[in-house]
PDB file of C-alpha atoms in Angstrom:
ATOM      1  CA  GLU A   1     -61.651  -0.857  23.883  1.00 87.00           C
ATOM      2  CA  ALA A   2     -58.593  -0.546  26.271  1.00 89.00           C
ATOM      3  CA  SER A   3     -58.159  -4.586  26.321  1.00 91.00           C
ATOM      4  CA  ARG A   4     -58.085  -4.890  22.644  1.00 92.00           C
ATOM      5  CA  THR A   5     -55.514  -1.792  22.331  1.00 94.00           C
ATOM      6  CA  LEU A   6     -53.421  -3.689  24.631  1.00 93.00           C
ATOM      7  CA  ARG A   7     -53.726  -7.188  23.191  1.00 93.00           C
ATOM      8  CA  ALA A   8     -53.076  -5.905  19.344  1.00 93.00           C
ATOM      9  CA  ALA A   9     -50.123  -3.957  21.140  1.00 94.00           C
ATOM     10  CA  GLU A  10     -48.940  -7.635  22.617  1.00 95.00           C
ATOM     11  CA  LEU A  11     -49.440  -9.603  19.027  1.00 94.00           C
ATOM     12  CA  ASP A  12     -47.245  -6.511  17.528  1.00 95.00           C
ATOM     13  CA  ALA A  13     -44.656  -6.906  20.158  1.00 96.00           C
ATOM     14  CA  ALA A  14     -44.767 -10.481  20.081  1.00 95.00           C
ATOM     15  CA  ALA A  15     -44.543 -10.086  16.153  1.00 95.00           C
ATOM     16  CA  SER A  16     -41.589  -7.706  16.454  1.00 96.00           C
ATOM     17  CA  LYS A  17     -39.660 -10.073  18.783  1.00 96.00           C
ATOM     18  CA  LEU A  18     -40.051 -12.991  16.317  1.00 95.00           C
ATOM     19  CA  LEU A  19     -38.916 -10.785  13.355  1.00 96.00           C
ATOM     20  CA  PHE A  20     -35.912  -9.627  15.147  1.00 95.00           C
ATOM     21  CA  GLU A  21     -34.684 -13.351  16.167  1.00 95.00           C
ATOM     22  CA  THR A  22     -35.463 -14.757  12.906  1.00 95.00           C
ATOM     23  CA  LEU A  23     -33.652 -12.073  11.007  1.00 94.00           C
ATOM     24  CA  SER A  24     -30.757 -12.319  13.758  1.00 91.00           C
ATOM     25  CA  THR A  25     -30.344 -16.112  13.194  1.00 91.00           C
ATOM     26  CA  HIS A  26     -30.312 -15.636   9.370  1.00 91.00           C
ATOM     27  CA  LYS A  27     -27.720 -13.419   9.844  1.00 86.00           C
ATOM     28  CA  SER A  28     -25.767 -14.845  12.113  1.00 83.00           C
ATOM     29  CA  ARG A  29     -26.028 -18.180   9.978  1.00 86.00           C
ATOM     30  CA  ALA A  30     -25.085 -15.944   7.066  1.00 83.00           C
ATOM     31  CA  GLU A  31     -21.961 -14.211   8.252  1.00 81.00           C
ATOM     32  CA  ALA A  32     -20.828 -17.779   9.463  1.00 80.00           C
ATOM     33  CA  ARG A  33     -21.139 -19.274   6.303  1.00 83.00           C
ATOM     34  CA  PHE A  34     -19.164 -16.071   4.718  1.00 86.00           C
ATOM     35  CA  ARG A  35     -16.396 -15.623   7.470  1.00 88.00           C
ATOM     36  CA  ALA A  36     -14.629 -18.498   6.968  1.00 89.00           C
ATOM     37  CA  PRO A  37     -14.395 -18.637   3.369  1.00 93.00           C
ATOM     38  CA  LEU A  38     -13.737 -14.802   3.606  1.00 93.00           C
ATOM     39  CA  GLU A  39     -10.552 -15.475   6.081  1.00 92.00           C
ATOM     40  CA  LYS A  40      -9.408 -18.069   3.566  1.00 93.00           C
ATOM     41  CA  LYS A  41      -9.503 -15.780   0.546  1.00 94.00           C
ATOM     42  CA  VAL A  42      -7.777 -13.005   2.815  1.00 94.00           C
ATOM     43  CA  ARG A  43      -4.870 -15.329   3.853  1.00 93.00           C
ATOM     44  CA  GLU A  44      -4.165 -16.540   0.376  1.00 94.00           C
ATOM     45  CA  LEU A  45      -4.023 -12.747  -0.907  1.00 95.00           C
ATOM     46  CA  LEU A  46      -2.030 -11.351   2.125  1.00 94.00           C
ATOM     47  CA  GLY A  47       0.693 -14.192   1.661  1.00 92.00           C
ATOM     48  CA  LEU A  48       1.483 -12.820  -1.941  1.00 93.00           C
ATOM     49  CA  VAL A  49       2.398  -9.333   0.177  1.00 92.00           C
ATOM     50  CA  LEU A  50       3.216 -10.294   3.371  1.00 89.00           C
ATOM     51  CA  GLY A  51       4.120 -14.160   3.569  1.00 86.00           C
ATOM     52  CA  SER A  52       2.601 -15.934   6.503  1.00 85.00           C
ATOM     53  CA  ALA A  53       1.191 -12.854   8.220  1.00 89.00           C
ATOM     54  CA  GLU A  54      -2.533 -13.073   9.783  1.00 90.00           C
ATOM     55  CA  LEU A  55      -5.547 -10.844   9.568  1.00 90.00           C
ATOM     56  CA  THR A  56      -7.847 -10.431  12.385  1.00 91.00           C
ATOM     57  CA  LEU A  57     -11.630  -9.530  11.467  1.00 91.00           C
ATOM     58  CA  GLU A  58     -13.807  -8.121  13.729  1.00 89.00           C
ATOM     59  CA  ASP A  59     -17.008 -10.233  14.614  1.00 82.00           C
ATOM     60  CA  GLN A  60     -19.644  -8.395  13.440  1.00 78.00           C
ATOM     61  CA  THR A  61     -18.326  -5.756  11.168  1.00 83.00           C
ATOM     62  CA  LEU A  62     -15.691  -7.777   9.357  1.00 86.00           C
ATOM     63  CA  ALA A  63     -13.823  -4.820   9.275  1.00 90.00           C
ATOM     64  CA  ILE A  64     -10.130  -5.198  10.074  1.00 93.00           C
ATOM     65  CA  ALA A  65      -8.892  -5.382  13.589  1.00 92.00           C
ATOM     66  CA  GLN A  66      -5.248  -6.615  13.517  1.00 92.00           C
ATOM     67  CA  LEU A  67      -2.703  -7.533  11.863  1.00 93.00           C
ATOM     68  CA  ASP A  68      -0.335 -10.237  13.098  1.00 92.00           C
ATOM     69  CA  ARG A  69       3.066 -10.515  10.962  1.00 85.00           C
ATOM     70  CA  GLY A  70       4.360 -13.582  12.938  1.00 79.00           C
ATOM     71  CA  ASP A  71       7.052 -12.063  14.763  1.00 76.00           C
ATOM     72  CA  HIS A  72       4.882 -12.314  18.377  1.00 70.00           C
ATOM     73  CA  ARG A  73       3.089  -9.268  18.171  1.00 78.00           C
ATOM     74  CA  ALA A  74      -0.107  -8.075  16.692  1.00 87.00           C
ATOM     75  CA  ASP A  75      -0.522  -4.605  15.408  1.00 92.00           C
ATOM     76  CA  ASP A  76      -3.893  -2.782  15.738  1.00 93.00           C
ATOM     77  CA  PHE A  77      -5.089  -1.727  12.280  1.00 94.00           C
ATOM     78  CA  ASP A  78      -5.209   1.690  13.421  1.00 93.00           C
ATOM     79  CA  GLN A  79      -1.474   1.455  14.529  1.00 93.00           C
ATOM     80  CA  LEU A  80      -0.363   0.717  10.953  1.00 92.00           C
ATOM     81  CA  SER A  81       1.092   3.069   8.581  1.00 92.00           C
ATOM     82  CA  SER A  82      -1.070   4.236   5.956  1.00 93.00           C
ATOM     83  CA  GLY A  83       0.453   2.158   3.049  1.00 92.00           C
ATOM     84  CA  ALA A  84      -0.422  -0.868   4.992  1.00 92.00           C
ATOM     85  CA  GLN A  85      -3.660   0.024   5.972  1.00 94.00           C
ATOM     86  CA  GLU A  86      -4.576   0.633   2.382  1.00 94.00           C
ATOM     87  CA  GLN A  87      -3.076  -2.557   1.286  1.00 95.00           C
ATOM     88  CA  LEU A  88      -5.198  -4.563   3.624  1.00 95.00           C
ATOM     89  CA  GLY A  89      -8.091  -2.595   2.911  1.00 95.00           C
ATOM     90  CA  VAL A  90      -7.752  -3.630  -0.824  1.00 96.00           C
ATOM     91  CA  ILE A  91      -6.990  -7.066   0.218  1.00 96.00           C
ATOM     92  CA  VAL A  92     -10.065  -7.408   2.164  1.00 96.00           C
ATOM     93  CA  ARG A  93     -12.213  -5.946  -0.730  1.00 95.00           C
ATOM     94  CA  LEU A  94     -10.703  -7.897  -3.416  1.00 96.00           C
ATOM     95  CA  ALA A  95     -11.521 -10.920  -1.372  1.00 96.00           C
ATOM     96  CA  MET A  96     -14.948 -10.500  -0.702  1.00 94.00           C
ATOM     97  CA  ALA A  97     -15.779  -9.237  -4.522  1.00 95.00           C
ATOM     98  CA  GLU A  98     -14.163 -12.926  -5.333  1.00 94.00           C
ATOM     99  CA  LEU A  99     -16.385 -14.688  -3.110  1.00 93.00           C
ATOM    100  CA  LEU A 100     -19.227 -12.435  -4.114  1.00 92.00           C
ATOM    101  CA  ALA A 101     -18.252 -12.983  -8.001  1.00 93.00           C
ATOM    102  CA  GLY A 102     -18.695 -16.949  -7.220  1.00 90.00           C
ATOM    103  CA  ASN A 103     -18.489 -18.588 -10.567  1.00 91.00           C
ATOM    104  CA  GLY A 104     -18.878 -15.199 -12.346  1.00 90.00           C
ATOM    105  CA  THR A 105     -17.094 -12.043 -12.603  1.00 91.00           C
ATOM    106  CA  LEU A 106     -17.460  -8.738 -10.556  1.00 92.00           C
ATOM    107  CA  PRO A 107     -16.261  -5.049 -11.351  1.00 92.00           C
ATOM    108  CA  VAL A 108     -14.023  -3.709  -8.888  1.00 93.00           C
ATOM    109  CA  THR A 109     -12.976  -0.181  -9.324  1.00 92.00           C
ATOM    110  CA  LEU A 110      -9.485   1.284  -7.297  1.00 91.00           C
ATOM    111  CA  ASP A 111      -9.113   4.995  -7.291  1.00 91.00           C
ATOM    112  CA  ASP A 112      -5.499   5.616  -6.240  1.00 88.00           C
ATOM    113  CA  ALA A 113      -6.260   2.631  -3.644  1.00 90.00           C
ATOM    114  CA  LEU A 114      -2.085   2.221  -3.438  1.00 91.00           C
ATOM    115  CA  VAL A 115      -0.472   5.371  -3.211  1.00 90.00           C
ATOM    116  CA  PHE A 116       1.069   5.058   0.149  1.00 92.00           C
ATOM    117  CA  THR A 117       2.294   1.572  -0.690  1.00 91.00           C
ATOM    118  CA  ASP A 118       6.488   1.623  -0.969  1.00 90.00           C
ATOM    119  CA  GLU A 119       7.925   0.050  -4.018  1.00 89.00           C
ATOM    120  CA  ARG A 120       8.702  -3.633  -2.063  1.00 89.00           C
ATOM    121  CA  ARG A 121       4.951  -3.956  -0.947  1.00 91.00           C
ATOM    122  CA  PHE A 122       3.390  -2.608  -4.339  1.00 92.00           C
ATOM    123  CA  GLN A 123       5.081  -5.516  -6.247  1.00 91.00           C
ATOM    124  CA  GLY A 124       3.271  -7.958  -3.905  1.00 93.00           C
ATOM    125  CA  MET A 125      -0.033  -6.153  -4.558  1.00 94.00           C
ATOM    126  CA  LEU A 126       0.383  -6.126  -8.432  1.00 92.00           C
ATOM    127  CA  ARG A 127       0.819 -10.210  -7.719  1.00 93.00           C
ATOM    128  CA  VAL A 128      -2.535  -9.937  -5.628  1.00 95.00           C
ATOM    129  CA  LEU A 129      -4.177  -7.939  -8.659  1.00 93.00           C
ATOM    130  CA  GLN A 130      -2.871 -10.379 -10.960  1.00 91.00           C
ATOM    131  CA  ARG A 131      -4.271 -13.345  -9.235  1.00 92.00           C
ATOM    132  CA  VAL A 132      -7.501 -11.927  -8.744  1.00 93.00           C
ATOM    133  CA  ALA A 133      -8.055 -10.699 -12.336  1.00 89.00           C
ATOM    134  CA  ARG A 134      -9.407 -14.312 -13.173  1.00 85.00           C
ATOM    135  CA  HIS A 135     -12.402 -13.413 -11.583  1.00 85.00           C
ATOM    136  CA  LEU A 136     -12.951  -9.815 -11.079  1.00 92.00           C
ATOM    137  CA  GLN A 137     -12.972  -7.088 -13.833  1.00 90.00           C
ATOM    138  CA  ILE A 138     -10.427  -4.580 -11.978  1.00 89.00           C
ATOM    139  CA  VAL A 139     -10.967  -0.940 -13.085  1.00 87.00           C
ATOM    140  CA  PHE A 140      -8.172   1.291 -11.986  1.00 83.00           C
ATOM    141  CA  VAL A 141      -8.605   5.326 -11.779  1.00 84.00           C
ATOM    142  CA  THR A 142      -4.706   7.031 -11.000  1.00 82.00           C
ATOM    143  CA  CYS A 143      -2.341   9.386 -11.413  1.00 81.00           C
ATOM    144  CA  GLN A 144       0.284   7.382 -11.047  1.00 80.00           C
ATOM    145  CA  TRP A 145      -0.175   4.865 -13.880  1.00 77.00           C
ATOM    146  CA  ASP A 146       3.554   4.365 -14.663  1.00 80.00           C
ATOM    147  CA  ARG A 147       3.258   1.938 -11.604  1.00 83.00           C
ATOM    148  CA  TYR A 148       0.792  -0.336 -12.619  1.00 78.00           C
ATOM    149  CA  ARG A 149       2.187  -0.682 -16.220  1.00 78.00           C
ATOM    150  CA  ALA A 150       3.996  -3.679 -15.250  1.00 74.00           C
ATOM    151  CA  LEU A 151       0.666  -5.617 -15.258  1.00 75.00           C
ATOM    152  CA  GLY A 152       0.764  -5.116 -18.882  1.00 70.00           C
ATOM    153  CA  LEU A 153      -2.217  -2.699 -18.862  1.00 64.00           C
ATOM    154  CA  ALA A 154      -3.040  -0.461 -21.438  1.00 58.00           C
ATOM    155  CA  ALA A 155      -4.093   3.015 -20.589  1.00 55.00           C
ATOM    156  CA  GLY A 156      -8.058   2.517 -21.665  1.00 55.00           C
ATOM    157  CA  LEU A 157      -8.830   6.055 -22.137  1.00 52.00           C
ATOM    158  CA  GLY A 158      -6.899   8.748 -23.014  1.00 51.00           C
ATOM    159  CA  ARG A 159      -6.869  12.557 -21.021  1.00 48.00           C
ATOM    160  CA  ALA A 160     -10.203  13.678 -22.839  1.00 47.00           C
ATOM    161  CA  GLU A 161     -12.093  10.437 -22.239  1.00 49.00           C
ATOM    162  CA  ALA A 162     -10.761   9.934 -18.407  1.00 45.00           C
ATOM    163  CA  LYS A 163     -12.139  13.561 -17.792  1.00 47.00           C
ATOM    164  CA  GLY A 164     -15.567  12.692 -19.041  1.00 48.00           C
ATOM    165  CA  ILE A 165     -15.320   9.953 -16.052  1.00 45.00           C
ATOM    166  CA  ALA A 166     -13.404  11.364 -13.547  1.00 45.00           C
ATOM    167  CA  GLY A 167     -14.175  14.979 -13.725  1.00 46.00           C
ATOM    168  CA  GLU A 168     -11.852  17.717 -13.226  1.00 45.00           C
ATOM    169  CA  ALA A 169      -9.361  15.505 -11.678  1.00 43.00           C
ATOM    170  CA  ALA A 170      -8.419  14.024 -15.387  1.00 40.00           C
ATOM    171  CA  ASP A 171      -6.637  17.822 -15.908  1.00 44.00           C
ATOM    172  CA  ASP A 172      -4.186  16.720 -12.855  1.00 44.00           C
ATOM    173  CA  GLY A 173      -2.982  13.319 -14.760  1.00 44.00           C
ATOM    174  CA  VAL A 174      -5.771  11.049 -14.248  1.00 43.00           C
ATOM    175  CA  ALA A 175      -5.460   7.693 -16.332  1.00 45.00           C
ATOM    176  CA  VAL A 176      -8.173   5.286 -16.320  1.00 48.00           C
ATOM    177  CA  GLY A 177      -7.310   1.835 -17.397  1.00 51.00           C
ATOM    178  CA  GLU A 178      -8.596  -1.679 -16.945  1.00 50.00           C
ATOM    179  CA  LEU A 179      -7.194  -5.011 -15.832  1.00 50.00           C
ATOM    180  CA  VAL A 180      -9.482  -7.826 -17.158  1.00 43.00           C
ATOM    181  CA  GLY A 181      -8.772 -11.709 -17.640  1.00 40.00           C
ATOM    182  CA  GLU A 182      -5.601 -13.475 -17.822  1.00 40.00           C
ATOM    183  CA  GLY A 183      -4.443 -11.495 -20.381  1.00 37.00           C
ATOM    184  CA  PHE A 184      -5.095  -8.046 -18.879  1.00 40.00           C
ATOM    185  CA  GLY A 185      -5.446  -6.257 -22.256  1.00 36.00           C
ATOM    186  CA  ALA A 186      -3.115  -5.182 -25.002  1.00 33.00           C
ATOM    187  CA  GLY A 187       0.016  -3.402 -23.411  1.00 35.00           C
ATOM    188  CA  ASP A 188       1.434  -0.173 -24.877  1.00 31.00           C
TER     189      ASP A 188
END
């Protein structure tokens, strides 16, 4: 009986090991296939804001590790300003969404994602948003609606409708709008 139990445990262990190795191999292959196109898209979008800067992503998690602005120094992500961190986070999210959308479209919600971004960099981020709007449906939830008017956006919902979506935050001046397709909707 003990030898049969031992043999069953050995078979379970071998099966678990094979499963782990197979999944690890496929995960590594998928990461490798995704990483190069992601880095390319990130470079394209980052160039609209920071010119020739380079972003380094962590190997396993694809989290943002460093920003190299080309001036012979690379800054760790956690050393960057809040505005720079939020810009890079939005750029990586949008690049991932574009890759995942393929030839289709995906929605992306930005909930006051650029509140710490200064005006000069915000203009660059508007270029990024215009660029990705060809493939993504971008939904904005913001209390700084005037900053997004340059995109030609119409506030899609009034305060009462926004309150239904955003809850009590709508009482604090939250506006909800949408950026779709190349025309961005009718501006007001």
